[in-house]
Coordinates of C-alpha atoms and ligand atoms in Angstrom, one line a residue:
M155 CA -1.3 23.3 -4.8
R156 CA -4.0 24.8 -2.6
K157 CA -6.5 22.3 -1.1
D158 CA -9.4 24.0 -2.8
Q159 CA -7.9 23.6 -6.2
N160 CA -8.6 20.6 -8.3
L161 CA -5.8 18.5 -9.8
G162 CA -6.6 19.6 -13.4
D163 CA -6.3 23.3 -12.5
Y164 CA -3.1 22.7 -10.6
L165 CA -1.5 20.8 -13.5
R166 CA -2.5 23.5 -16.0
M167 CA -1.0 26.2 -13.8
Q168 CA 2.2 24.1 -13.7
G169 CA 2.3 24.2 -17.5
V170 CA 1.4 20.5 -17.9
S171 CA 0.1 19.9 -21.4
R172 CA -2.9 17.9 -22.3
R173 CA -0.6 15.2 -23.6
G174 CA 1.3 15.2 -20.3
F175 CA -1.9 15.1 -18.3
L176 CA -3.1 12.0 -20.3
K177 CA 0.2 10.4 -19.7
F178 CA -0.3 10.9 -16.0
C179 CA -3.8 9.5 -16.3
S180 CA -2.6 6.5 -18.2
A181 CA 0.0 5.8 -15.4
T182 CA -2.7 6.2 -12.8
A183 CA -5.1 3.8 -14.6
S184 CA -2.3 1.3 -14.9
L185 CA -1.7 1.7 -11.1
M186 CA -5.3 0.8 -10.4
A187 CA -5.1 -2.2 -12.8
L188 CA -7.7 -0.6 -15.1
P189 CA -7.8 -1.4 -18.8
P190 CA -6.5 1.2 -21.3
S191 CA -10.1 1.9 -22.3
A192 CA -10.6 3.4 -18.8
V193 CA -8.0 6.2 -19.3
A194 CA -10.6 8.7 -20.6
Q195 CA -12.8 8.0 -17.5
V196 CA -9.8 8.5 -15.3
A197 CA -8.8 11.7 -17.1
E198 CA -12.3 13.1 -16.6
A199 CA -12.4 12.2 -12.9
L200 CA -8.9 13.4 -12.2
A201 CA -9.4 16.8 -13.9
T202 CA -11.9 17.7 -11.2
A203 CA -10.4 15.6 -8.3
R204 CA -9.8 17.4 -5.1
R205 CA -6.5 17.0 -3.2
P206 CA -7.3 14.7 -0.2
S207 CA -5.8 15.1 3.2
V208 CA -3.9 12.0 4.3
I209 CA -2.8 11.3 7.9
W210 CA -0.4 8.4 8.2
L211 CA 0.1 6.8 11.6
S212 CA 2.9 4.4 12.3
F213 CA 2.5 2.1 15.3
Q214 CA 4.3 -1.2 16.0
E215 CA 6.2 -1.5 12.7
C216 CA 9.7 -1.4 11.2
T217 CA 9.3 1.5 8.8
G218 CA 9.5 -1.1 5.9
C219 CA 6.1 0.0 4.6
T220 CA 7.2 3.6 4.3
E221 CA 10.5 2.4 2.8
S222 CA 8.4 0.5 0.3
L223 CA 6.2 3.6 -0.6
T224 CA 9.3 5.7 -1.3
R225 CA 10.4 3.1 -3.9
S226 CA 7.2 3.4 -5.9
H227 CA 8.0 4.4 -9.4
A228 CA 4.6 5.5 -10.9
P229 CA 3.5 8.1 -9.9
T230 CA 6.7 8.9 -8.1
V231 CA 6.3 9.4 -4.4
E232 CA 7.3 13.0 -4.8
S233 CA 4.5 13.7 -7.2
L234 CA 2.0 11.7 -5.1
I235 CA 2.9 13.6 -1.9
F236 CA 3.4 17.1 -3.2
D237 CA 1.0 17.2 -6.1
A238 CA -1.9 14.8 -5.7
I239 CA -2.4 14.3 -2.0
S240 CA -1.8 16.4 1.1
L241 CA 0.3 14.3 3.4
D242 CA -0.4 16.2 6.5
Y243 CA 1.2 13.9 9.1
H244 CA 3.8 11.2 8.7
H245 CA 6.6 10.6 11.2
T246 CA 9.3 9.7 8.8
L247 CA 8.5 12.0 5.8
Q248 CA 7.3 15.2 7.4
A249 CA 9.6 18.1 8.2
A250 CA 7.9 19.1 11.4
A251 CA 8.9 17.4 14.7
G252 CA 7.7 17.3 18.3
H253 CA 4.8 19.6 19.3
G254 CA 4.8 21.0 15.7
A255 CA 4.1 17.6 14.3
E256 CA 1.3 16.8 16.7
A257 CA -0.2 20.3 16.0
A258 CA -0.2 19.5 12.3
R259 CA -2.0 16.2 12.9
E260 CA -4.7 17.9 15.0
A261 CA -5.2 20.7 12.6
A262 CA -5.5 18.3 9.6
M263 CA -8.2 16.3 11.5
E264 CA -10.1 19.4 12.3
E265 CA -9.9 21.1 8.9
N266 CA -10.7 17.9 7.0
S267 CA -13.2 16.3 9.4
G268 CA -15.1 13.5 7.7
E269 CA -12.9 13.7 4.5
Y270 CA -9.4 12.7 5.3
I271 CA -7.9 9.3 4.6
L272 CA -6.2 7.6 7.5
V273 CA -3.3 5.4 6.6
V274 CA -2.0 3.1 9.4
D275 CA 1.0 0.9 9.3
G276 CA 2.0 -1.3 12.3
S277 CA -0.1 -3.2 14.8
I278 CA -1.7 -1.9 18.0
P279 CA -0.7 -3.2 21.4
I280 CA -3.7 -3.6 23.7
D281 CA -2.3 -5.7 26.6
N282 CA -0.6 -2.6 27.9
P283 CA -1.0 0.6 25.8
A284 CA 2.2 2.0 27.3
Y285 CA 4.2 -0.5 25.1
S286 CA 3.9 1.9 22.2
T287 CA 3.2 5.6 22.4
I288 CA 3.6 8.8 20.3
A289 CA 3.9 12.1 22.0
G290 CA 2.7 10.4 25.2
I291 CA -0.5 9.1 23.5
S292 CA -1.0 5.4 23.3
N293 CA -1.3 3.9 19.8
L294 CA -4.8 2.7 20.8
D295 CA -6.0 6.2 21.8
M296 CA -4.4 7.8 18.8
L297 CA -6.0 5.4 16.4
K298 CA -9.4 5.8 17.9
E299 CA -9.2 9.6 17.8
A300 CA -7.9 9.7 14.2
A301 CA -10.4 7.1 13.0
E302 CA -13.5 8.9 14.5
H303 CA -13.7 11.5 11.8
C304 CA -11.9 10.0 8.8
F305 CA -13.5 9.1 5.5
A306 CA -11.8 5.6 5.3
I307 CA -8.8 3.8 6.6
V308 CA -6.0 2.1 4.6
A309 CA -4.2 -0.5 6.7
V310 CA -0.8 -0.7 5.1
G311 CA 1.2 -3.9 5.7
T312 CA 0.5 -7.2 7.3
C313 CA 0.9 -5.8 10.8
A314 CA -1.8 -3.2 10.4
A315 CA -4.0 -5.5 8.3
F316 CA -3.8 -8.7 10.3
G317 CA -1.4 -8.2 13.3
G318 CA 1.7 -9.3 11.5
L319 CA 5.0 -10.2 13.2
P320 CA 4.1 -8.4 16.5
G321 CA 0.9 -10.4 16.6
A322 CA 2.7 -13.8 16.2
Q323 CA 2.7 -16.2 19.1
P324 CA 3.4 -15.6 22.0
N325 CA 2.3 -12.0 21.0
P326 CA 3.9 -10.3 24.1
T327 CA 2.2 -6.9 23.5
G328 CA -1.3 -8.2 22.7
A329 CA -0.8 -6.8 19.2
V330 CA -4.0 -6.6 17.1
A331 CA -4.9 -5.3 13.6
V332 CA -6.7 -2.0 12.9
G333 CA -9.9 -3.9 12.0
D334 CA -9.9 -5.6 15.4
I335 CA -10.4 -2.1 17.0
I336 CA -12.3 0.0 14.4
K337 CA -15.6 -1.4 13.4
D338 CA -17.5 1.6 12.0
K339 CA -15.3 2.8 9.2
P340 CA -14.4 1.3 5.8
I341 CA -11.0 -0.4 6.0
I342 CA -8.9 -1.4 3.0
N343 CA -6.2 -4.0 3.9
V344 CA -3.1 -3.6 1.8
S345 CA -1.2 -6.5 3.3
G346 CA 2.4 -7.6 2.5
C347 CA 5.6 -7.4 4.4
P348 CA 6.1 -4.8 3.1
P349 CA 3.3 -4.3 0.5
I350 CA 4.2 -3.7 -3.1
P351 CA 4.8 0.1 -3.3
V352 CA 2.8 0.4 -6.5
V353 CA -0.2 -1.2 -4.7
I354 CA 0.0 1.4 -1.9
T355 CA 0.0 4.3 -4.4
G356 CA -2.6 2.5 -6.6
V357 CA -5.1 2.5 -3.7
L358 CA -4.4 6.1 -3.0
A359 CA -4.8 6.9 -6.7
H360 CA -8.2 5.1 -6.7
F361 CA -9.4 7.4 -3.9
L362 CA -8.0 10.4 -5.7
T363 CA -9.8 9.5 -8.9
F364 CA -13.1 8.1 -7.8
E365 CA -13.4 9.1 -4.1
T366 CA -14.8 5.6 -3.5
L367 CA -13.4 2.4 -2.1
P368 CA -12.0 -0.1 -4.6
D369 CA -13.7 -3.6 -4.8
L370 CA -12.4 -5.7 -1.9
D371 CA -12.1 -9.4 -1.3
H372 CA -13.3 -11.3 1.8
L373 CA -10.2 -10.2 3.7
G374 CA -10.7 -6.5 2.8
R375 CA -8.0 -6.4 0.2
P376 CA -8.4 -4.7 -3.2
K377 CA -9.3 -7.3 -5.7
A378 CA -7.4 -5.6 -8.5
F379 CA -4.1 -6.5 -6.8
F380 CA -5.0 -9.5 -4.6
G381 CA -7.3 -11.3 -6.9
Q382 CA -4.9 -13.9 -8.3
N383 CA -2.4 -16.2 -6.6
I384 CA 1.3 -16.0 -7.2
H385 CA 1.5 -19.6 -8.4
D386 CA -0.8 -18.9 -11.4
R387 CA 1.5 -16.1 -12.6
C388 CA 4.9 -17.5 -11.5
Y389 CA 7.6 -17.8 -14.2
R390 CA 8.7 -21.1 -12.6
R391 CA 5.2 -22.7 -13.1
P392 CA 6.3 -24.7 -16.2
F393 CA 8.8 -26.5 -14.0
Y394 CA 6.1 -27.2 -11.4
E395 CA 3.9 -28.8 -14.1
R396 CA 6.8 -30.9 -15.3
G397 CA 7.6 -32.0 -11.7
Q398 CA 11.1 -30.3 -11.7
F399 CA 11.7 -29.2 -8.2
A400 CA 14.8 -27.7 -6.5
E401 CA 15.7 -29.8 -3.4
S402 CA 18.0 -27.3 -1.9
F403 CA 18.9 -23.7 -2.5
D404 CA 22.2 -24.5 -4.1
D405 CA 21.5 -27.7 -6.1
E406 CA 21.5 -27.9 -9.9
G407 CA 17.7 -27.5 -10.0
A408 CA 17.9 -24.2 -8.1
K409 CA 20.6 -23.0 -10.4
L410 CA 18.4 -23.9 -13.4
G411 CA 15.4 -22.0 -12.0
W412 CA 13.3 -25.0 -11.1
C413 CA 10.2 -24.7 -8.9
L414 CA 10.7 -24.0 -5.2
F415 CA 7.6 -25.8 -3.9
K416 CA 9.7 -28.5 -2.1
L417 CA 11.7 -25.7 -0.4
G418 CA 8.5 -24.3 1.2
C419 CA 7.2 -21.9 -1.5
K420 CA 3.8 -20.6 -0.5
G421 CA 3.0 -19.2 -3.9
P422 CA 0.1 -21.7 -4.4
V423 CA -1.8 -20.2 -1.4
T424 CA -0.7 -16.6 -1.6
Y425 CA -2.9 -14.0 -3.3
N426 CA -0.9 -10.9 -4.3
A427 CA 0.5 -9.2 -7.4
C428 CA 4.2 -9.9 -6.7
A429 CA 4.7 -12.0 -9.8
T430 CA 3.2 -9.4 -12.2
I431 CA 3.8 -5.9 -10.8
K432 CA 7.1 -7.0 -9.1
W433 CA 9.5 -4.7 -7.1
N434 CA 12.2 -2.2 -7.7
D435 CA 10.7 -0.8 -10.9
G436 CA 9.7 -4.3 -12.1
A437 CA 13.2 -5.8 -11.6
G438 CA 12.0 -8.9 -9.7
F439 CA 10.2 -10.5 -6.8
P440 CA 11.3 -12.8 -3.9
I441 CA 10.9 -16.0 -6.0
E442 CA 13.3 -14.5 -8.5
A443 CA 15.7 -13.4 -5.8
T444 CA 16.9 -17.0 -5.2
Q445 CA 18.3 -17.3 -8.7
A446 CA 21.8 -16.2 -9.8
G447 CA 21.8 -13.0 -11.7
Y448 CA 18.8 -11.4 -9.9
A449 CA 19.5 -7.7 -9.6
G450 CA 16.6 -6.6 -7.4
Ligands
LIG518 S1 8.1 -21.4 -7.3 FE1 6.3 -21.4 -6.0 S2 4.8 -20.0 -7.0 FE2 6.4 -20.6 -8.5 S3 5.6 -22.4 -9.6 FE3 6.8 -23.2 -7.9 S4 5.3 -23.4 -6.1 FE4 4.3 -22.1 -7.7

């Protein structure tokens, strides 16, 4: 797909039928947690959507966020990367290496100045920028350079959004979040360790469809996915209400699927879509992983 083509033209050239296109729109609307009535609006917007350039920078991270993205099931990461967006720079997924990779990043920033989406995973060390560098450039300098002419930033994962594990005490590298450094660009925090893959693609799909930011909560997270706490949607909630709690991970209560509150569950204070969207194509989420028979 050429960058000057819209998505509708591209899909028609590929022989995608109207029915197939609406199916894609329906999946995209679902990704953005929109009601079925919004599919027509999504279809209209996507038919004329341009293919946005995405530059993905990975700093102090474990590659878990990218691993998570590659397990997204709708749209598939392949269709997202090759059809709907132009992923112009990504250490792990791009074919280019070395000087070629850096040249691709610089070219994408120049050609799409003011329009590209900057995705960041990992925190940024500021005590000594030499703690983490790419092509001899410190994370701090690379972030500032890439942020200067971007349209918006998506901070993927708890490290990029809030500092995460590298930022935990004693924080030996002086790790900070993207929002601690960049103050003059819109930032969407897609937190999680790693974030739910469908939430990552849902945010990118929102840009693709509406070219605007989704509604955000007070922590800069998209409300569509972070608006409810896990406790309210947890399948173990009836046990909580009845006062049936597991006391250890291998007692009878645990085997019967009782509530994990006494074992330290933070579901009542955690806002995320884990209990509804789930992981691995909807197979389960961490609270289910403690129960025998979980296949996630
Ligand atoms: S397991 Fe956690 S999230 Fe689920 S009902 Fe118990 S306290 Fe709430």
